[in-house]
mmCIF file of C-alpha atoms in Angstrom:
data_model
loop_
_atom_site.group_PDB
_atom_site.id
_atom_site.type_symbol
_atom_site.label_atom_id
_atom_site.label_comp_id
_atom_site.label_asym_id
_atom_site.label_seq_id
_atom_site.Cartn_x
_atom_site.Cartn_y
_atom_site.Cartn_z
ATOM 1 C CA MET A 1034 -9.191 -20.208 31.939
ATOM 2 C CA GLY A 1035 -7.121 -22.795 30.066
ATOM 3 C CA THR A 1036 -4.648 -22.480 27.239
ATOM 4 C CA LYS A 1037 -4.980 -21.236 23.676
ATOM 5 C CA ARG A 1038 -5.002 -24.728 22.233
ATOM 6 C CA ASP A 1039 -8.224 -25.764 23.957
ATOM 7 C CA LYS A 1040 -10.211 -22.772 22.661
ATOM 8 C CA LYS A 1041 -12.578 -24.180 20.035
ATOM 9 C CA ILE A 1042 -14.837 -22.498 17.503
ATOM 10 C CA ILE A 1043 -17.787 -23.528 15.364
ATOM 11 C CA ASP A 1044 -17.772 -21.870 11.923
ATOM 12 C CA LEU A 1045 -21.223 -21.649 10.316
ATOM 13 C CA PHE A 1046 -21.686 -20.651 6.666
ATOM 14 C CA CYS A 1047 -17.936 -21.177 6.584
ATOM 15 C CA GLY A 1048 -17.427 -20.771 2.826
ATOM 16 C CA PRO A 1049 -13.847 -21.610 1.854
ATOM 17 C CA GLY A 1050 -12.692 -20.869 5.409
ATOM 18 C CA GLY A 1051 -11.681 -17.214 5.675
ATOM 19 C CA LEU A 1052 -12.894 -16.727 9.248
ATOM 20 C CA SER A 1053 -11.586 -20.123 10.340
ATOM 21 C CA LEU A 1054 -8.176 -19.325 8.921
ATOM 22 C CA GLY A 1055 -8.067 -16.038 10.829
ATOM 23 C CA PHE A 1056 -9.103 -17.709 14.080
ATOM 24 C CA GLU A 1057 -6.588 -20.529 13.586
ATOM 25 C CA LYS A 1058 -3.807 -17.978 13.162
ATOM 26 C CA ALA A 1059 -4.850 -16.627 16.570
ATOM 27 C CA ASP A 1060 -4.445 -20.182 17.961
ATOM 28 C CA PHE A 1061 -8.080 -21.211 18.120
ATOM 29 C CA GLY A 1062 -9.000 -24.720 17.032
ATOM 30 C CA VAL A 1063 -11.946 -25.516 14.764
ATOM 31 C CA ALA A 1064 -14.393 -28.057 16.163
ATOM 32 C CA PHE A 1065 -17.010 -27.917 13.389
ATOM 33 C CA ALA A 1066 -17.534 -26.117 10.090
ATOM 34 C CA ASN A 1067 -20.637 -26.115 7.910
ATOM 35 C CA ASP A 1068 -21.702 -24.802 4.516
ATOM 36 C CA ILE A 1069 -24.214 -25.785 1.865
ATOM 37 C CA ASP A 1070 -21.855 -25.094 -1.061
ATOM 38 C CA GLU A 1071 -20.001 -28.204 -2.192
ATOM 39 C CA SER A 1072 -17.010 -26.443 -3.759
ATOM 40 C CA SER A 1073 -16.495 -24.368 -0.599
ATOM 41 C CA ILE A 1074 -16.466 -27.497 1.541
ATOM 42 C CA GLU A 1075 -14.004 -29.133 -0.874
ATOM 43 C CA THR A 1076 -11.736 -26.113 -0.492
ATOM 44 C CA TYR A 1077 -12.159 -26.115 3.285
ATOM 45 C CA ARG A 1078 -11.270 -29.814 3.587
ATOM 46 C CA LYS A 1079 -8.305 -29.471 1.221
ATOM 47 C CA ASN A 1080 -6.782 -26.696 3.314
ATOM 48 C CA HIS A 1081 -7.706 -28.074 6.760
ATOM 49 C CA PRO A 1082 -6.490 -31.690 6.649
ATOM 50 C CA HIS A 1083 -5.931 -31.586 10.425
ATOM 51 C CA ILE A 1084 -9.695 -31.324 11.033
ATOM 52 C CA PRO A 1085 -11.595 -34.646 10.854
ATOM 53 C CA SER A 1086 -13.511 -34.708 7.566
ATOM 54 C CA GLU A 1087 -16.762 -35.621 9.330
ATOM 55 C CA ASN A 1088 -16.533 -32.374 11.309
ATOM 56 C CA ILE A 1089 -16.506 -30.316 8.089
ATOM 57 C CA VAL A 1090 -20.137 -30.792 7.203
ATOM 58 C CA LEU A 1091 -21.650 -30.260 3.759
ATOM 59 C CA GLY A 1092 -25.350 -29.457 3.821
ATOM 60 C CA ASP A 1093 -28.091 -27.106 4.886
ATOM 61 C CA ILE A 1094 -27.617 -25.672 8.378
ATOM 62 C CA GLN A 1095 -30.868 -27.316 9.511
ATOM 63 C CA GLU A 1096 -29.413 -30.715 8.552
ATOM 64 C CA PHE A 1097 -26.194 -29.782 10.364
ATOM 65 C CA ILE A 1098 -28.150 -28.983 13.533
ATOM 66 C CA LYS A 1099 -30.023 -32.300 13.353
ATOM 67 C CA LYS A 1100 -26.874 -34.304 12.640
ATOM 68 C CA LYS A 1101 -24.658 -32.671 15.252
ATOM 69 C CA LYS A 1102 -27.137 -31.492 17.902
ATOM 70 C CA THR A 1103 -25.680 -33.693 20.640
ATOM 71 C CA ASP A 1104 -22.103 -32.740 19.697
ATOM 72 C CA LEU A 1105 -23.047 -29.044 19.699
ATOM 73 C CA LYS A 1106 -23.736 -29.263 23.426
ATOM 74 C CA GLY A 1107 -20.023 -29.352 24.165
ATOM 75 C CA GLU A 1108 -17.629 -26.668 25.365
ATOM 76 C CA PHE A 1109 -16.972 -24.015 22.750
ATOM 77 C CA SER A 1110 -15.333 -20.628 23.070
ATOM 78 C CA VAL A 1111 -16.837 -18.947 20.001
ATOM 79 C CA VAL A 1112 -19.470 -19.551 17.339
ATOM 80 C CA VAL A 1113 -18.642 -17.534 14.221
ATOM 81 C CA GLY A 1114 -20.281 -17.074 10.850
ATOM 82 C CA GLY A 1115 -21.779 -14.845 8.214
ATOM 83 C CA PRO A 1116 -25.317 -16.042 7.448
ATOM 84 C CA PRO A 1117 -26.506 -14.935 3.986
ATOM 85 C CA CYS A 1118 -29.104 -12.237 4.555
ATOM 86 C CA GLN A 1119 -30.370 -10.897 1.237
ATOM 87 C CA GLY A 1120 -33.220 -9.132 3.021
ATOM 88 C CA PHE A 1121 -30.657 -7.023 4.910
ATOM 89 C CA SER A 1122 -28.939 -5.626 1.823
ATOM 90 C CA MET A 1123 -28.891 -1.871 1.234
ATOM 91 C CA ALA A 1124 -31.116 -2.419 -1.815
ATOM 92 C CA ASN A 1125 -33.877 -3.812 0.391
ATOM 93 C CA ARG A 1126 -34.170 -1.324 3.241
ATOM 94 C CA GLN A 1127 -37.885 -1.857 3.697
ATOM 95 C CA ARG A 1128 -37.559 -5.574 4.317
ATOM 96 C CA LEU A 1129 -38.315 -6.751 7.819
ATOM 97 C CA ILE A 1130 -36.157 -9.038 9.891
ATOM 98 C CA SER A 1131 -38.911 -11.633 9.408
ATOM 99 C CA ASP A 1132 -38.162 -11.794 5.671
ATOM 100 C CA PRO A 1133 -38.181 -15.551 4.924
ATOM 101 C CA ARG A 1134 -34.847 -15.190 3.129
ATOM 102 C CA ASN A 1135 -33.327 -14.383 6.507
ATOM 103 C CA SER A 1136 -34.252 -17.729 8.040
ATOM 104 C CA LEU A 1137 -30.560 -18.663 7.906
ATOM 105 C CA TYR A 1138 -29.811 -15.874 10.360
ATOM 106 C CA LYS A 1139 -32.427 -17.372 12.684
ATOM 107 C CA LYS A 1140 -30.638 -20.730 12.424
ATOM 108 C CA PHE A 1141 -27.391 -19.010 13.431
ATOM 109 C CA VAL A 1142 -29.174 -17.787 16.577
ATOM 110 C CA GLU A 1143 -30.480 -21.330 17.155
ATOM 111 C CA VAL A 1144 -26.970 -22.803 17.098
ATOM 112 C CA ILE A 1145 -25.858 -20.135 19.588
ATOM 113 C CA ASP A 1146 -28.701 -21.209 21.850
ATOM 114 C CA ILE A 1147 -27.716 -24.895 21.606
ATOM 115 C CA ALA A 1148 -23.927 -24.577 21.857
ATOM 116 C CA LYS A 1149 -23.862 -21.789 24.477
ATOM 117 C CA PRO A 1150 -20.345 -20.555 23.560
ATOM 118 C CA GLU A 1151 -18.772 -17.845 25.659
ATOM 119 C CA PHE A 1152 -18.612 -15.532 22.624
ATOM 120 C CA LEU A 1153 -20.278 -15.138 19.242
ATOM 121 C CA VAL A 1154 -19.048 -13.334 16.138
ATOM 122 C CA MET A 1155 -21.340 -12.592 13.204
ATOM 123 C CA GLU A 1156 -20.168 -10.902 10.013
ATOM 124 C CA ASN A 1157 -22.670 -9.380 7.627
ATOM 125 C CA VAL A 1158 -23.447 -6.692 5.088
ATOM 126 C CA LYS A 1159 -23.604 -3.009 5.936
ATOM 127 C CA GLY A 1160 -27.372 -2.998 5.404
ATOM 128 C CA MET A 1161 -27.865 -5.154 8.476
ATOM 129 C CA LEU A 1162 -26.960 -2.131 10.608
ATOM 130 C CA LEU A 1163 -30.525 -0.898 10.059
ATOM 131 C CA TYR A 1164 -31.749 -3.921 11.990
ATOM 132 C CA ALA A 1165 -29.220 -3.782 14.824
ATOM 133 C CA PRO A 1166 -31.812 -3.280 17.612
ATOM 134 C CA GLN A 1167 -33.684 -6.409 16.494
ATOM 135 C CA VAL A 1168 -30.491 -8.459 16.137
ATOM 136 C CA VAL A 1169 -29.323 -7.420 19.614
ATOM 137 C CA LYS A 1170 -32.773 -8.358 20.919
ATOM 138 C CA ASP A 1171 -32.618 -11.779 19.230
ATOM 139 C CA PHE A 1172 -29.218 -12.532 20.765
ATOM 140 C CA LYS A 1173 -30.481 -11.332 24.153
ATOM 141 C CA SER A 1174 -33.414 -13.765 23.898
ATOM 142 C CA VAL A 1175 -30.924 -16.679 23.973
ATOM 143 C CA GLY A 1176 -28.813 -15.193 26.768
ATOM 144 C CA TYR A 1177 -26.246 -12.961 25.043
ATOM 145 C CA VAL A 1178 -25.209 -9.343 25.393
ATOM 146 C CA SER A 1179 -24.064 -8.016 22.005
ATOM 147 C CA ASP A 1180 -23.115 -4.962 20.020
ATOM 148 C CA CYS A 1181 -21.895 -4.210 16.510
ATOM 149 C CA ARG A 1182 -19.451 -1.994 14.639
ATOM 150 C CA LEU A 1183 -19.005 -1.202 10.963
ATOM 151 C CA PHE A 1184 -15.447 -1.764 9.744
ATOM 152 C CA ASN A 1185 -13.714 -1.146 6.423
ATOM 153 C CA VAL A 1186 -10.982 -3.730 5.860
ATOM 154 C CA ARG A 1187 -8.783 -1.162 4.093
ATOM 155 C CA ASP A 1188 -8.211 0.421 7.528
ATOM 156 C CA PHE A 1189 -6.498 -2.798 8.648
ATOM 157 C CA GLY A 1190 -3.921 -2.977 5.871
ATOM 158 C CA ILE A 1191 -5.984 -5.157 3.541
ATOM 159 C CA PRO A 1192 -5.872 -3.768 -0.039
ATOM 160 C CA GLN A 1193 -9.621 -3.570 -0.524
ATOM 161 C CA ASN A 1194 -12.432 -1.114 0.106
ATOM 162 C CA ARG A 1195 -14.820 -3.521 1.858
ATOM 163 C CA GLU A 1196 -17.288 -2.447 4.541
ATOM 164 C CA ARG A 1197 -18.650 -5.172 6.771
ATOM 165 C CA LEU A 1198 -20.720 -5.189 9.945
ATOM 166 C CA ILE A 1199 -19.290 -7.198 12.829
ATOM 167 C CA TYR A 1200 -21.466 -8.321 15.732
ATOM 168 C CA ILE A 1201 -19.749 -9.574 18.857
ATOM 169 C CA GLY A 1202 -21.673 -11.076 21.726
ATOM 170 C CA ILE A 1203 -20.858 -12.625 25.080
ATOM 171 C CA ARG A 1204 -22.942 -15.011 27.170
ATOM 172 C CA SER A 1205 -24.505 -12.808 29.818
ATOM 173 C CA ASP A 1206 -23.454 -15.069 32.701
ATOM 174 C CA ALA A 1207 -19.848 -15.410 31.519
ATOM 175 C CA ARG A 1208 -18.550 -12.136 32.982
ATOM 176 C CA LYS A 1209 -19.504 -9.713 35.737
ATOM 177 C CA ASP A 1210 -19.700 -6.834 33.278
ATOM 178 C CA PRO A 1211 -20.432 -8.250 29.792
ATOM 179 C CA GLU A 1212 -21.104 -4.817 28.276
ATOM 180 C CA GLU A 1213 -17.652 -3.610 29.311
ATOM 181 C CA THR A 1214 -16.050 -6.769 27.911
ATOM 182 C CA ILE A 1215 -17.683 -6.201 24.513
ATOM 183 C CA LYS A 1216 -16.576 -2.567 24.561
ATOM 184 C CA GLU A 1217 -12.977 -3.550 25.311
ATOM 185 C CA ILE A 1218 -12.933 -6.116 22.490
ATOM 186 C CA PHE A 1219 -14.098 -3.532 19.965
ATOM 187 C CA GLU A 1220 -11.541 -1.047 21.308
ATOM 188 C CA SER A 1221 -8.840 -3.685 20.814
ATOM 189 C CA ILE A 1222 -9.958 -4.185 17.203
ATOM 190 C CA GLU A 1223 -10.066 -0.422 16.599
ATOM 191 C CA SER A 1224 -6.521 -0.091 17.943
ATOM 192 C CA ARG A 1225 -5.259 -2.225 15.048
ATOM 193 C CA LYS A 1226 -6.298 0.336 12.456
ATOM 194 C CA SER A 1227 -3.599 2.062 10.434
ATOM 195 C CA ASP A 1228 -3.531 5.369 8.580
ATOM 196 C CA ARG A 1229 -1.550 3.723 5.766
ATOM 197 C CA GLN A 1230 -3.689 1.985 3.183
ATOM 198 C CA THR A 1231 -2.196 -0.941 1.281
ATOM 199 C CA PRO A 1232 -2.330 -0.482 -2.516
ATOM 200 C CA ILE A 1233 -3.288 -3.283 -4.900
ATOM 201 C CA LYS A 1234 0.218 -3.405 -6.345
ATOM 202 C CA ASP A 1235 1.481 -4.749 -3.010
ATOM 203 C CA ALA A 1236 -0.748 -7.805 -3.512
ATOM 204 C CA LEU A 1237 0.521 -8.549 -7.029
ATOM 205 C CA TRP A 1238 4.172 -9.288 -6.274
ATOM 206 C CA GLY A 1239 5.643 -12.410 -7.843
ATOM 207 C CA LEU A 1240 2.771 -13.307 -10.159
ATOM 208 C CA ARG A 1241 3.377 -14.352 -13.744
ATOM 209 C CA LYS A 1242 2.138 -11.931 -16.412
ATOM 210 C CA LEU A 1243 -0.839 -13.422 -18.212
ATOM 211 C CA VAL A 1244 -3.051 -12.710 -21.196
ATOM 212 C CA ALA A 1245 -6.775 -13.369 -21.374
ATOM 213 C CA ARG A 1246 -7.875 -16.641 -22.961
ATOM 214 C CA LYS A 1247 -9.161 -16.216 -26.505
ATOM 215 C CA LYS A 1248 -11.484 -19.220 -26.530
ATOM 216 C CA ARG A 1249 -14.698 -19.281 -24.541
ATOM 217 C CA GLY A 1250 -15.360 -22.261 -22.279
ATOM 218 C CA ASP A 1251 -11.830 -23.699 -22.126
ATOM 219 C CA THR A 1252 -11.380 -23.150 -18.393
ATOM 220 C CA GLN A 1253 -9.650 -26.520 -18.018
ATOM 221 C CA VAL A 1254 -6.857 -25.553 -20.416
ATOM 222 C CA GLU A 1255 -3.466 -24.819 -18.816
ATOM 223 C CA SER A 1256 -0.896 -22.719 -20.654
ATOM 224 C CA GLU A 1257 2.163 -20.565 -20.178
ATOM 225 C CA GLU A 1258 0.233 -17.731 -21.792
ATOM 226 C CA SER A 1259 -2.930 -17.769 -19.687
ATOM 227 C CA GLY A 1260 -1.852 -19.527 -16.508
ATOM 228 C CA PHE A 1261 -1.848 -22.728 -14.497
ATOM 229 C CA THR A 1262 -3.734 -24.130 -11.532
ATOM 230 C CA GLU A 1263 -0.327 -24.718 -9.939
ATOM 231 C CA ASP A 1264 2.633 -22.543 -10.873
ATOM 232 C CA LYS A 1265 5.807 -21.052 -9.455
ATOM 233 C CA VAL A 1266 6.229 -17.551 -8.087
ATOM 234 C CA VAL A 1267 8.337 -15.528 -10.505
ATOM 235 C CA GLY A 1268 8.937 -12.378 -8.477
ATOM 236 C CA LYS A 1269 12.478 -11.211 -7.837
ATOM 237 C CA GLY A 1270 13.755 -9.390 -4.816
ATOM 238 C CA LYS A 1271 12.098 -9.043 -1.439
ATOM 239 C CA PRO A 1272 8.311 -9.551 -1.312
ATOM 240 C CA THR A 1273 6.142 -6.694 -0.131
ATOM 241 C CA ASP A 1274 5.265 -6.542 3.549
ATOM 242 C CA TYR A 1275 1.706 -7.469 2.644
ATOM 243 C CA ILE A 1276 2.785 -10.670 0.861
ATOM 244 C CA LEU A 1277 4.859 -11.661 3.889
ATOM 245 C CA ARG A 1278 1.934 -10.853 6.173
ATOM 246 C CA ILE A 1279 -0.589 -13.096 4.423
ATOM 247 C CA ASN A 1280 1.994 -15.879 4.024
ATOM 248 C CA HIS A 1281 2.840 -16.065 7.732
ATOM 249 C CA GLY A 1282 6.210 -14.373 7.200
ATOM 250 C CA ASN A 1283 7.309 -16.866 4.534
ATOM 251 C CA VAL A 1284 8.430 -16.041 0.997
ATOM 252 C CA PRO A 1285 6.069 -17.959 -1.307
ATOM 253 C CA THR A 1286 7.570 -20.151 -4.019
ATOM 254 C CA LYS A 1287 4.376 -21.724 -5.382
ATOM 255 C CA ILE A 1288 1.128 -20.181 -6.518
ATOM 256 C CA TYR A 1289 -2.285 -21.710 -7.155
ATOM 257 C CA ASN A 1290 -5.389 -20.739 -9.147
ATOM 258 C CA HIS A 1291 -3.586 -18.040 -11.145
ATOM 259 C CA LYS A 1292 -5.417 -18.466 -14.446
ATOM 260 C CA ALA A 1293 -6.785 -15.726 -16.685
ATOM 261 C CA ARG A 1294 -10.357 -15.934 -17.967
ATOM 262 C CA TYR A 1295 -11.808 -15.539 -21.455
ATOM 263 C CA ASN A 1296 -12.563 -12.085 -22.870
ATOM 264 C CA ASN A 1297 -13.786 -11.055 -26.308
ATOM 265 C CA GLU A 1298 -11.822 -8.631 -28.472
ATOM 266 C CA ARG A 1299 -14.090 -5.670 -27.732
ATOM 267 C CA ASP A 1300 -13.622 -6.041 -23.987
ATOM 268 C CA LEU A 1301 -9.870 -6.486 -24.381
ATOM 269 C CA GLU A 1302 -9.706 -3.234 -26.345
ATOM 270 C CA ILE A 1303 -11.650 -1.492 -23.566
ATOM 271 C CA PHE A 1304 -9.259 -2.985 -21.007
ATOM 272 C CA ARG A 1305 -6.277 -1.630 -22.956
ATOM 273 C CA LEU A 1306 -7.653 1.883 -23.491
ATOM 274 C CA LEU A 1307 -9.153 2.556 -20.065
ATOM 275 C CA PRO A 1308 -6.753 4.376 -17.691
ATOM 276 C CA PRO A 1309 -6.321 2.962 -14.161
ATOM 277 C CA GLY A 1310 -8.954 4.237 -11.746
ATOM 278 C CA GLU A 1311 -11.464 5.025 -14.506
ATOM 279 C CA LYS A 1312 -14.805 3.452 -15.404
ATOM 280 C CA SER A 1313 -17.311 3.013 -18.231
ATOM 281 C CA ASP A 1314 -18.078 6.710 -18.769
ATOM 282 C CA HIS A 1315 -14.450 7.659 -19.485
ATOM 283 C CA GLU A 1316 -13.853 9.415 -22.799
ATOM 284 C CA SER A 1317 -11.095 6.976 -23.805
ATOM 285 C CA ILE A 1318 -13.649 4.242 -24.503
ATOM 286 C CA GLU A 1319 -16.602 6.362 -25.576
ATOM 287 C CA HIS A 1320 -16.326 5.184 -29.186
ATOM 288 C CA ILE A 1321 -16.379 1.513 -28.239
ATOM 289 C CA MET A 1322 -18.508 1.467 -25.088
ATOM 290 C CA PRO A 1323 -21.421 -0.914 -25.799
ATOM 291 C CA TYR A 1324 -23.682 0.605 -23.122
ATOM 292 C CA LYS A 1325 -23.145 4.315 -23.763
ATOM 293 C CA SER A 1326 -26.850 4.922 -24.452
ATOM 294 C CA ARG A 1327 -27.495 3.674 -20.915
ATOM 295 C CA SER A 1328 -24.336 4.992 -19.289
ATOM 296 C CA HIS A 1329 -26.331 6.266 -16.296
ATOM 297 C CA ILE A 1330 -27.145 2.620 -15.525
ATOM 298 C CA PHE A 1331 -23.911 0.962 -16.572
ATOM 299 C CA LYS A 1332 -21.362 3.573 -15.505
ATOM 300 C CA ASP A 1333 -19.574 0.913 -13.417
ATOM 301 C CA LYS A 1334 -19.889 -1.879 -15.985
ATOM 302 C CA TYR A 1335 -16.151 -1.523 -16.532
ATOM 303 C CA PHE A 1336 -13.634 -0.387 -13.959
ATOM 304 C CA LYS A 1337 -9.853 -0.553 -14.126
ATOM 305 C CA LEU A 1338 -8.198 -1.014 -10.776
ATOM 306 C CA HIS A 1339 -5.592 1.587 -9.834
ATOM 307 C CA PRO A 1340 -2.280 0.087 -8.663
ATOM 308 C CA ASP A 1341 -1.824 2.743 -5.969
ATOM 309 C CA TRP A 1342 -5.291 2.367 -4.434
ATOM 310 C CA PRO A 1343 -7.030 -0.383 -2.525
ATOM 311 C CA SER A 1344 -9.297 -2.517 -4.710
ATOM 312 C CA LYS A 1345 -13.033 -2.055 -4.866
ATOM 313 C CA THR A 1346 -14.986 -4.698 -2.942
ATOM 314 C CA ILE A 1347 -14.225 -8.234 -4.103
ATOM 315 C CA THR A 1348 -17.583 -9.962 -4.681
ATOM 316 C CA SER A 1349 -18.916 -13.240 -6.012
ATOM 317 C CA HIS A 1350 -20.059 -11.406 -9.176
ATOM 318 C CA MET A 1351 -16.587 -12.168 -10.507
ATOM 319 C CA LYS A 1352 -17.867 -15.646 -11.384
ATOM 320 C CA PHE A 1353 -19.776 -13.972 -14.258
ATOM 321 C CA ASP A 1354 -17.091 -11.557 -15.453
ATOM 322 C CA CYS A 1355 -14.283 -9.384 -14.127
ATOM 323 C CA ASN A 1356 -15.105 -6.265 -16.108
ATOM 324 C CA MET A 1357 -15.328 -4.310 -12.852
ATOM 325 C CA TYR A 1358 -11.958 -5.741 -11.789
ATOM 326 C CA ILE A 1359 -9.665 -5.003 -14.713
ATOM 327 C CA HIS A 1360 -6.002 -5.647 -13.920
ATOM 328 C CA PRO A 1361 -4.140 -2.343 -13.400
ATOM 329 C CA TYR A 1362 -1.262 -3.268 -15.753
ATOM 330 C CA GLU A 1363 -2.509 -6.035 -18.048
ATOM 331 C CA ALA A 1364 -5.474 -6.166 -20.452
ATOM 332 C CA ARG A 1365 -7.481 -8.793 -18.584
ATOM 333 C CA GLY A 1366 -9.610 -9.301 -15.520
ATOM 334 C CA ILE A 1367 -7.910 -10.280 -12.283
ATOM 335 C CA THR A 1368 -7.421 -13.999 -11.667
ATOM 336 C CA PRO A 1369 -8.888 -15.978 -8.767
ATOM 337 C CA ARG A 1370 -5.464 -15.936 -7.092
ATOM 338 C CA GLU A 1371 -5.166 -12.169 -7.402
ATOM 339 C CA ALA A 1372 -8.643 -11.836 -5.882
ATOM 340 C CA ALA A 1373 -7.644 -14.256 -3.108
ATOM 341 C CA ARG A 1374 -4.541 -12.204 -2.348
ATOM 342 C CA ILE A 1375 -6.593 -9.007 -2.192
ATOM 343 C CA GLN A 1376 -8.838 -10.809 0.313
ATOM 344 C CA GLY A 1377 -5.791 -11.873 2.337
ATOM 345 C CA PHE A 1378 -5.612 -15.615 1.670
ATOM 346 C CA PRO A 1379 -2.109 -17.145 1.751
ATOM 347 C CA ASP A 1380 -0.614 -18.393 -1.516
ATOM 348 C CA ASP A 1381 -0.706 -22.034 -0.414
ATOM 349 C CA TYR A 1382 -4.499 -21.910 0.034
ATOM 350 C CA ILE A 1383 -5.794 -24.006 -2.866
ATOM 351 C CA LEU A 1384 -9.258 -23.321 -4.250
ATOM 352 C CA GLN A 1385 -11.252 -26.370 -5.328
ATOM 353 C CA GLY A 1386 -14.202 -26.888 -7.666
ATOM 354 C CA SER A 1387 -14.785 -25.350 -11.085
ATOM 355 C CA TYR A 1388 -13.001 -22.227 -12.304
ATOM 356 C CA THR A 1389 -16.015 -19.950 -11.789
ATOM 357 C CA ARG A 1390 -16.533 -21.367 -8.284
ATOM 358 C CA TRP A 1391 -13.010 -20.222 -7.400
ATOM 359 C CA TYR A 1392 -14.203 -16.640 -7.915
ATOM 360 C CA ALA A 1393 -17.480 -17.180 -6.069
ATOM 361 C CA GLN A 1394 -15.766 -18.660 -3.022
ATOM 362 C CA VAL A 1395 -13.237 -15.857 -2.757
ATOM 363 C CA GLY A 1396 -15.879 -13.177 -3.243
ATOM 364 C CA ASN A 1397 -18.075 -14.557 -0.460
ATOM 365 C CA ALA A 1398 -15.261 -15.085 2.038
ATOM 366 C CA VAL A 1399 -14.349 -13.069 5.106
ATOM 367 C CA PRO A 1400 -10.804 -11.676 4.702
ATOM 368 C CA PRO A 1401 -8.608 -13.885 6.934
ATOM 369 C CA PRO A 1402 -6.514 -10.952 8.278
ATOM 370 C CA LEU A 1403 -9.668 -9.297 9.623
ATOM 371 C CA GLY A 1404 -10.724 -12.608 11.158
ATOM 372 C CA GLU A 1405 -7.339 -12.877 12.840
ATOM 373 C CA ILE A 1406 -7.588 -9.398 14.377
ATOM 374 C CA ILE A 1407 -11.060 -10.152 15.748
ATOM 375 C CA ALA A 1408 -9.879 -13.531 17.051
ATOM 376 C CA GLN A 1409 -6.822 -12.071 18.784
ATOM 377 C CA SER A 1410 -9.003 -9.465 20.510
ATOM 378 C CA ILE A 1411 -11.310 -12.197 21.821
ATOM 379 C CA MET A 1412 -8.447 -14.520 22.805
ATOM 380 C CA LYS A 1413 -7.122 -11.827 25.130
ATOM 381 C CA LYS A 1414 -10.343 -12.135 27.111
ATOM 382 C CA LEU A 1415 -10.253 -15.932 27.200
ATOM 383 C CA LEU A 1416 -6.771 -16.310 28.702
#
């Protein structure tokens, strides 16, 4: 069945490259990657210089299909991706799979049909579980047997409470018993779960202490006080096992994108007073809470991360503010680098684009360690 090196993937809706990074760590190669977000593609190209730039395609997936249709009829082991599916969110349970906002999912199926990889992997929100029968039917219509499982990344040693639905499919003519193959892959993934959850503090080793910027809109400013785009690691002693894990066993010496954001004085006072693990309705900030008359709506407007717990789900909302991601020790929101570490990106992974886009990219990404576990489980079946 060949060697690891000739196993190629196509990464659709690739974002900054979380899934690609996980699959590369499992010795897959990336043939093509595509996303419509310019900053994500800049980040992807910056961190994947070994992939020809023309194969990392910026643009709508329909344009990608038109541009690369002939090339997509090659030999690929896996097509991976997480098509944005707003109509599948838990807040929209009544939406049908035909919701026009889910046309990107249909394009994912179209690429599967063109490329005919042996396997497919699709990552999506928990709400998509409600539509599993239709999704399985859609994959079957292009010749694939598939199934899905809901995973929480905290169960795999990633310091974050993040539930995601993973679909895995196999071309129906690729194996004698495709259903059994899918079952064995999911069992392999399940076997990597651990009872020990990784706390946030394990992801914070070696980072310089920072204070929030006092001036709004000065995201380009670099300072000792509020951080640098490129800086040194200041931690002493042995790194945590988690830091070694995400850095491929290496002790990091440089750090990127570790810059604190602006916060007003009221928010900083809330950040200081709120105990770790508590939120907007805590008595310690009752006298200063700006939304107390609507606390039933805004009870999670502020949340201080607890150092001994996994983080709450890292999301792209951080591009607006980090009030729901208050640093457990310091009166500020977490930085893009801290968010990237919680997601499992290595310290030498450099985010490109504007400061707020750093947050958005990280929040939308698939945690690379989860991608690696999935990839390793599939690779076993390819060798």
